[in-house]
Coordinates of C-alpha atoms in Angstrom, one line a residue:
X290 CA 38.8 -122.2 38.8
X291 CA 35.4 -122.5 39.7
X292 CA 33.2 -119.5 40.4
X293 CA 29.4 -118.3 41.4
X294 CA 27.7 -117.8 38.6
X295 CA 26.9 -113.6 38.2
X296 CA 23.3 -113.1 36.9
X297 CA 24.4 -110.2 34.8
X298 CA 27.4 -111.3 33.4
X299 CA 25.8 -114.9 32.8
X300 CA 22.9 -113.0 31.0
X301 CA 20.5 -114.3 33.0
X302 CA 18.2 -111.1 32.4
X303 CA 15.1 -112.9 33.3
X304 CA 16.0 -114.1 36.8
X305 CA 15.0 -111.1 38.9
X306 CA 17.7 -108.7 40.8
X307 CA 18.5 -110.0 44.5
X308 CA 16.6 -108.0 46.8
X309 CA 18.5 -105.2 49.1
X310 CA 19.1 -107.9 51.8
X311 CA 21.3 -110.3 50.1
X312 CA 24.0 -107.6 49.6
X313 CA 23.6 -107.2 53.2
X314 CA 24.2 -110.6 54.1
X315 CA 27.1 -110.7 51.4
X316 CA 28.8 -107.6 53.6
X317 CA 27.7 -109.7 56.9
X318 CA 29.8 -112.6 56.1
X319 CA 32.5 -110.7 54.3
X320 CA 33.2 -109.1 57.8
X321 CA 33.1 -112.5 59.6
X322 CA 35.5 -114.1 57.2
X323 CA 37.4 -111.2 57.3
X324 CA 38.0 -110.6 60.7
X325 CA 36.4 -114.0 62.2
X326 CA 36.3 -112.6 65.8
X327 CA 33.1 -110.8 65.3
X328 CA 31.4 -113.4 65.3
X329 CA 31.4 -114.1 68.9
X330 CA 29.6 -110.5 69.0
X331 CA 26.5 -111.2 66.9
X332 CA 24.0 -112.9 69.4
X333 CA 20.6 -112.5 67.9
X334 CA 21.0 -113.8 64.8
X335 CA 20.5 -117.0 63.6
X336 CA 20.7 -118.9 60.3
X337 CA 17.1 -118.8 59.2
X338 CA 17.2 -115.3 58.6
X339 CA 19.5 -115.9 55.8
X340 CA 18.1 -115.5 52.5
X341 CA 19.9 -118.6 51.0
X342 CA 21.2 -121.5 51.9
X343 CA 24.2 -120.8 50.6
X344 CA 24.9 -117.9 53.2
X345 CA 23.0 -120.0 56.1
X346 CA 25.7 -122.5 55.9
X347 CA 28.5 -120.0 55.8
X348 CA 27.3 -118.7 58.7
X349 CA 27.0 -122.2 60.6
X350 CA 30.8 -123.5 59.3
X351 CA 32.0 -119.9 60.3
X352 CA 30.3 -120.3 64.1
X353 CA 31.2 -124.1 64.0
X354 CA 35.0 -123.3 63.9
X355 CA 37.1 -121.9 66.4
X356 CA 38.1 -118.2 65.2
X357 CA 41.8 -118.0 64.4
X358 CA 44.6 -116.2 65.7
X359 CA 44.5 -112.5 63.9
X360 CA 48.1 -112.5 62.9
X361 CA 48.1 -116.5 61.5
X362 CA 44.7 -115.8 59.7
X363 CA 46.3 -113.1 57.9
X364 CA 49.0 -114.8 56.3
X365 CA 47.2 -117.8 55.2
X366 CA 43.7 -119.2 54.4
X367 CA 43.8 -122.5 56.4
X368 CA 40.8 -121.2 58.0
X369 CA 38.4 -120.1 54.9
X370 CA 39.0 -123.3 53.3
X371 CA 38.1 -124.8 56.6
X372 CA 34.7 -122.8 56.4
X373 CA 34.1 -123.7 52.8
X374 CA 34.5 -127.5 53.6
X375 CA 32.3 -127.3 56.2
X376 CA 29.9 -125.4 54.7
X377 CA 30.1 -127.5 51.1
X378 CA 29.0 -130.4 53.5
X379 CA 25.8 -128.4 53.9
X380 CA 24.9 -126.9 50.4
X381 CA 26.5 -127.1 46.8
X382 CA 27.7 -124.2 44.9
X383 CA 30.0 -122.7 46.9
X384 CA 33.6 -121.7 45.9
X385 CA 36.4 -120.2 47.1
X386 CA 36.3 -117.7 44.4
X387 CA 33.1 -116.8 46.5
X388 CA 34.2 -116.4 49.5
X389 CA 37.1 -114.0 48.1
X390 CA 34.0 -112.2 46.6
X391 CA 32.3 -112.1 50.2
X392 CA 35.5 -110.2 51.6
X393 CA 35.1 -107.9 48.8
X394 CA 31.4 -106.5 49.7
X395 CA 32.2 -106.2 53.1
X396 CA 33.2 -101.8 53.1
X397 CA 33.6 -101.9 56.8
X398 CA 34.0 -105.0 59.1
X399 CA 33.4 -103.1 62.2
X400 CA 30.1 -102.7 60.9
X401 CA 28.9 -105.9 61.3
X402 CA 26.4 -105.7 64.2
X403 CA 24.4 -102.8 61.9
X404 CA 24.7 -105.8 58.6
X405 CA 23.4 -108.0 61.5
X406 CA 20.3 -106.0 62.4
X407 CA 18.5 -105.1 59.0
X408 CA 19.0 -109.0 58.2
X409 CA 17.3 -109.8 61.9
X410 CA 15.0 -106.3 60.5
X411 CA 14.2 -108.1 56.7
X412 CA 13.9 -111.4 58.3
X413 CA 11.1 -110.5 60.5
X414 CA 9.5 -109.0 57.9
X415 CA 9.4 -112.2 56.0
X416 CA 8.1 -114.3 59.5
X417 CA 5.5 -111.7 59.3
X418 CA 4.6 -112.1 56.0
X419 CA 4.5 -116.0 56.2
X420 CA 2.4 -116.0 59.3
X421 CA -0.4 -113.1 57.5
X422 CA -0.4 -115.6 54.8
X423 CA -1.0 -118.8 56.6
X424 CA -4.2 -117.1 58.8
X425 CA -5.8 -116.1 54.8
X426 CA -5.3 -120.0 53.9
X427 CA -7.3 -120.4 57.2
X428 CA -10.1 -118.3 56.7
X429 CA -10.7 -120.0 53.0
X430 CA -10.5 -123.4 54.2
X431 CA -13.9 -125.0 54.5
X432 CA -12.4 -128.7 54.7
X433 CA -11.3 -127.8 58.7
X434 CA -12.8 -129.0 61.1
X435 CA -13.3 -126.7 63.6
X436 CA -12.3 -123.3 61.3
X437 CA -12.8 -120.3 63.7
X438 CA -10.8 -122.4 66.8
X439 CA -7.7 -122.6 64.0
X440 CA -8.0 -118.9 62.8
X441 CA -7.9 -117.6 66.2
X442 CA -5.1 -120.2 66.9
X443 CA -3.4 -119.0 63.8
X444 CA -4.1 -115.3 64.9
X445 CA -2.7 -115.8 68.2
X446 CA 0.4 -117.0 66.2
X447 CA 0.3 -114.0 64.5
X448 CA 0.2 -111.8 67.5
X449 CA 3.1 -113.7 69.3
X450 CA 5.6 -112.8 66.2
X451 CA 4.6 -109.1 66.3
X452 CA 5.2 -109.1 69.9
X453 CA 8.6 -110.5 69.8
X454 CA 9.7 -108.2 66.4
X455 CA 8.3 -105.3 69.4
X456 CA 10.7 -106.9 71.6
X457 CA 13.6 -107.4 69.4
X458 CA 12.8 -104.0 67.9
X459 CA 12.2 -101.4 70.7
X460 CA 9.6 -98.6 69.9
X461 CA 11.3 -95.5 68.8
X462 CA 9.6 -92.0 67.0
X463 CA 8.7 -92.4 63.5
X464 CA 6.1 -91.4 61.2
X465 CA 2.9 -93.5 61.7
X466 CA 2.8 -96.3 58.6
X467 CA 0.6 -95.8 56.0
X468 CA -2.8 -97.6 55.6
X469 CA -2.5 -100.5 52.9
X470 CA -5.0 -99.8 50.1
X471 CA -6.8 -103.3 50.5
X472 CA -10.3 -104.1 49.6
X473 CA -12.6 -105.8 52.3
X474 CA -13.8 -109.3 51.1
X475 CA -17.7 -108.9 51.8
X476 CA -19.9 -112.4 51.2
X477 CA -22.6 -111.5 49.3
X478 CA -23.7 -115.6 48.7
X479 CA -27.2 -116.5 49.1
X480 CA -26.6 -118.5 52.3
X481 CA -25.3 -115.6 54.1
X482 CA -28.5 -113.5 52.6
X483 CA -30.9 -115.7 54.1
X484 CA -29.7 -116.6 57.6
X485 CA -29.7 -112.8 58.3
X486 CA -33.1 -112.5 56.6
X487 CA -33.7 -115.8 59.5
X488 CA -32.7 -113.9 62.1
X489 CA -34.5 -110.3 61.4
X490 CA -38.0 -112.0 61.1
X491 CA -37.4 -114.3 64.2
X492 CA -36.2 -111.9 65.9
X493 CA -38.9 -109.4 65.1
X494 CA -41.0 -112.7 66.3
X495 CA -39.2 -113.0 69.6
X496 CA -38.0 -110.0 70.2
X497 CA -37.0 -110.8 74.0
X498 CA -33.6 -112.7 72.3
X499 CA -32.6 -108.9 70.7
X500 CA -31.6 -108.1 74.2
X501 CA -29.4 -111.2 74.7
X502 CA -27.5 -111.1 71.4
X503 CA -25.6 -107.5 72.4
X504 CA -22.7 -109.1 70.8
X505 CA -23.8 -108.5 67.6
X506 CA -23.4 -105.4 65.9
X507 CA -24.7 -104.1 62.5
X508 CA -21.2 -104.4 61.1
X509 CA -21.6 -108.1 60.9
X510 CA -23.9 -108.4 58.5
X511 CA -23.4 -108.9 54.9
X512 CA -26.0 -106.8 53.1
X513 CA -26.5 -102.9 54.2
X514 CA -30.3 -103.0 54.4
X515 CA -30.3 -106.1 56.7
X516 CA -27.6 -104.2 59.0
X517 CA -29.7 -101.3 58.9
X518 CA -33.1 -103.2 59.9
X519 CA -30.5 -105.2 62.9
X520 CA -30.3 -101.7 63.9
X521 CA -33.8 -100.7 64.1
X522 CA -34.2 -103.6 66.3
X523 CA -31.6 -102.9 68.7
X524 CA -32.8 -99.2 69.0
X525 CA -36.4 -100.1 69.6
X526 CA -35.5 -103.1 72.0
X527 CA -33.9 -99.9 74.0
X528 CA -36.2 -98.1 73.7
X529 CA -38.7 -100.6 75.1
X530 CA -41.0 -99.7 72.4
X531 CA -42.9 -102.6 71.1
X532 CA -41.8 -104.5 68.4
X533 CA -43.8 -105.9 65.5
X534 CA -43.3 -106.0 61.8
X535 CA -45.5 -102.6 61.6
X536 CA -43.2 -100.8 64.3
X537 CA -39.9 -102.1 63.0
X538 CA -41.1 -100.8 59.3
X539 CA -42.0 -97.4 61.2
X540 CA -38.4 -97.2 62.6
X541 CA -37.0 -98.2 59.2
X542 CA -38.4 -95.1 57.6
X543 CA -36.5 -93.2 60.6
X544 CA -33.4 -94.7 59.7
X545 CA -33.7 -93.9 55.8
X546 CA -33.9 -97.9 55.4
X547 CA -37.7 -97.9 53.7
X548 CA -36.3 -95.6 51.2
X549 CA -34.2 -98.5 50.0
X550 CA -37.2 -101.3 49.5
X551 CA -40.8 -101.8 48.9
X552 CA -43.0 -101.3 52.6
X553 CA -44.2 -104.6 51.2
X554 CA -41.1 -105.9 50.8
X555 CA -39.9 -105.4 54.1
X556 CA -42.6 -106.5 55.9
X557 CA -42.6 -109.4 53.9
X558 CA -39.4 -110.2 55.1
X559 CA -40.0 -109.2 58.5
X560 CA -42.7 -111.4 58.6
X561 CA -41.8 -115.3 57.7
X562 CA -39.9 -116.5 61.0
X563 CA -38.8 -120.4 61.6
X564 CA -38.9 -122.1 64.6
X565 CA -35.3 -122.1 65.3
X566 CA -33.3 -120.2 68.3
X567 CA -33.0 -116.7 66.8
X568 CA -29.3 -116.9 69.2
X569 CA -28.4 -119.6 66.6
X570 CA -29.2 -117.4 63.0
X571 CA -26.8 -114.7 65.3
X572 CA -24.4 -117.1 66.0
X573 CA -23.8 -118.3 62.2
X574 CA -24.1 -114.3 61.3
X575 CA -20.8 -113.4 63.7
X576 CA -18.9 -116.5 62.9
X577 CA -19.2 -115.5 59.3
X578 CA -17.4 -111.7 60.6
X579 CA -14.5 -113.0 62.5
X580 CA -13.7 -114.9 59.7
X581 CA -14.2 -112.4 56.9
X582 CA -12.4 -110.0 59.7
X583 CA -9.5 -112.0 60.0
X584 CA -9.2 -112.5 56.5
X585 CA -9.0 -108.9 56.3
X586 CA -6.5 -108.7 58.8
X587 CA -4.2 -111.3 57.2
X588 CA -4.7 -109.2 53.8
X589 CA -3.5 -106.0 55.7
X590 CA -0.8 -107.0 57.2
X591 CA 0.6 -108.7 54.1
X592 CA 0.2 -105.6 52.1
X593 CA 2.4 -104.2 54.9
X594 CA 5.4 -106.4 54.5
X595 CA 5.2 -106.3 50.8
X596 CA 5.6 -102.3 50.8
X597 CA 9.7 -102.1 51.0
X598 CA 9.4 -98.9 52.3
X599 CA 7.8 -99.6 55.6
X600 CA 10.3 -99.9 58.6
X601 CA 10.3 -102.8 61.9
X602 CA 8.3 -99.6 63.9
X603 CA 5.8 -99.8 61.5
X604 CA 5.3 -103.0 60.5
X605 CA 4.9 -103.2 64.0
X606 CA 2.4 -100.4 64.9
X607 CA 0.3 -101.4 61.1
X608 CA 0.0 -105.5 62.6
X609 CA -0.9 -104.4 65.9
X610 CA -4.0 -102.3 64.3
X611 CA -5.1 -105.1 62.0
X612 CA -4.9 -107.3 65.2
X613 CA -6.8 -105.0 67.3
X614 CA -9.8 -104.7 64.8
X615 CA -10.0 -109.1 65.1
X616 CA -9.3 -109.1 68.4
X617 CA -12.6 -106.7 69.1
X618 CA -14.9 -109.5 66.8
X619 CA -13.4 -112.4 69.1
X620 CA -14.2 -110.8 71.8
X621 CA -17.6 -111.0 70.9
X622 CA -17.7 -114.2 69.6
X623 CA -16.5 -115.2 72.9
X624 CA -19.1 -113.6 74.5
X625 CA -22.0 -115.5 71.9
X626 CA -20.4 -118.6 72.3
X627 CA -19.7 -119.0 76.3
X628 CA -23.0 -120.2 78.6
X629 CA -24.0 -117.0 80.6
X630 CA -22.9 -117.4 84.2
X631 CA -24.9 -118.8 87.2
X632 CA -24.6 -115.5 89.0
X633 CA -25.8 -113.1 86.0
X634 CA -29.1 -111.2 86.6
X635 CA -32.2 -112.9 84.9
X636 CA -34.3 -110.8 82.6
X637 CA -37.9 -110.2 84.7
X638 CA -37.5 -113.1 86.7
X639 CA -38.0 -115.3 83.3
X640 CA -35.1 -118.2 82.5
X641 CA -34.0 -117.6 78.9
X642 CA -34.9 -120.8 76.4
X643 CA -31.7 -123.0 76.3
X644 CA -29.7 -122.1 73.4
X645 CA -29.2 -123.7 70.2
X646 CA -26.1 -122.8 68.5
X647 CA -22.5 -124.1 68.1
X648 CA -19.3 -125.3 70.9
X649 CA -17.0 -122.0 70.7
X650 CA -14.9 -124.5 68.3
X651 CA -17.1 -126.5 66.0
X652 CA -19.4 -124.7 63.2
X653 CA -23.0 -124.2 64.6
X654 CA -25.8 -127.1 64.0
X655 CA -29.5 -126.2 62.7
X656 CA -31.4 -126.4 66.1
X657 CA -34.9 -125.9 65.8
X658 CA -37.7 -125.5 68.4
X659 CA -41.0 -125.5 67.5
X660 CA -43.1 -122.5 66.8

């Protein structure tokens, strides 16, 4: 007779173990062919959260078939073989020696609405992980289009599965989970080096655009002395104190940043602006942090569903703190990349220069004025 081939017996030592979750699913189905009435019971799961297709066709030839009578089914097995043609129309491999097997993992059938729940549980898990994964590919693809408009589209995704697992999964006490040791992908290229080096020495120029770019924030920058000179800025702009190379240098010593490069060097750099929108430099600076943010936050939340030990609640509680961290950047970015409003107070009676920078879709273009 036919049977499913056994990994261990077969001596198949290479082939990994099946994960926790299949013997799950094996008990799940066991139940149902055992006692086919359940079925009718178990509401919120579907086939896709099967692990094989195998056991997702079982499933759909068991649901397909009216349950039969408790007393007939016990005598005979007109209804499994019904199930197994109907499920052999789906998938190969499966054999009545396998179903038998099914009946045997199943310890208690009355237990099938707990089987059902950890496979709904592990099958979130693995939604979660595929969506994480799909907003990394986003962030690394430079062939798109219009990249930040799909990451946040992808992140929205994201946040849409973690709300439903919330839903599925009601919040109940728990230990908090545990932070996933990941490390932050910081661009360090060239390009990124000088369009901040752009912006600090234009800025320092025309210091009047320091006050319109408050969505920017030290954090966004790539290298620590240019965050640290963005800083300087922003506290002398506050101050009201006047800004020059020479008094940005000054600050820079108060800040511990002059300890890190030449006086020289820094007002060298300080000092060699271009003629374009100093909104646009910020602009390229920020786009460059929501992605390398949401990268992060794909990371994170991947490094959560691969740890087997973190539960639904904190799969959950982890996504939604990855989220939150993205969700702060877009909210800046939407802020950069949205024409201020009609009603919103003008700065000393003097109309800002139009801006130069990109749609809140489409990467941002080099728009120059002259100096």
């Amino acid at each position: 007779m036919p049977r499913t081939p056994d990994p261990i017996e077969d001596g198949l030592g290479s082939l990994p173990p099946p994960p926790p979750v299949f013997h799950v699913e094996q008990a799940l189905l066991g139940a149902l062919l055992l006692e086919p009435h359940r079925a009718a019971g178990l509401t919120g799961i579907t086939v896709e959260a099967f692990s094989t297709a195998g056991h997702a066709a079982l499933l759909t030839a068991i649901r397909s078939l009216p349950a039969p009578e408790p007393a007939e089914h016990a005598k005979t097995t007109t209804w499994l073989n019904q199930v197994l043609t109907a499920a052999g129309e789906q998938t190969r491999g499966l054999t009545t020696a396998y179903l038998h097997h099914l009946i045997h993992c199943c310890p208690q059938p009355h237990h099938a609405p707990a089987y059902a729940r950890i496979i709904e549980a592990e099958h979130s898990r693995r939604l979660l992980r595929g969506a994480a994964h799909r907003l990394i590919q986003t962030t690394l693809d430079t062939s798109l289009p219009h990249r930040v408009a799909t990451t946040l589209a992808e992140a929205g995704t994201l946040t849409t599965i973690v709300d439903d697992i919330a839903t599925r999964f009601p919040t109940r006490s728990g230990p908090l989970p545990r932070t996933p040791a990941t490390t932050p992908v910081t661009t360090h290229d060239e390009e990124a080096g000088e369009e901040e080096r752009l912006l600090l020495a234009t800025t320092t120029a025309r210091p009047v655009s320091v006050e319109r770019m408050r969505w920017l924030i030290p954090g966004d920058f790539t290298h620590t002395l240019h965050a640290g000179l963005w800083q300087c800025l922003t506290t002398l702009t506050r101050r009201g104190t006047p800004i020059d190379p020479v008094t940005v240098l000054w600050e820079a010593q108060h800040h511990g940043i002059a300890e890190t490069a030449e006086p020289r060097e820094l007002l060298g750099l300080l000092s060699e602006p271009d003629g374009c929108d100093p909104e646009h430099w910020g602009e390229q600076i920020l786009q460059r942090s929501l992605l390398t943010t949401a990268h992060h936050t794909g990371r994170r939340i991947e490094k959560l569903t691969d740890d087997p030990a973190t539960t639904t609640y904190q799969l959950v509680v982890g996504a939604r703190r990855a989220l939150a961290d993205l969700s702060a950047v877009r909210v800046r970015w939407h802020h950069a990349t949205t024409p201020p409003q009609a009603n919103a107070p003008a700065s000393k009676g003097i109309s800002a220069p139009p801006r130069a920078g990109p749609a809140p879709t489409t990467a941002p273009p080099v728009a120059c004025i002259p100096r």
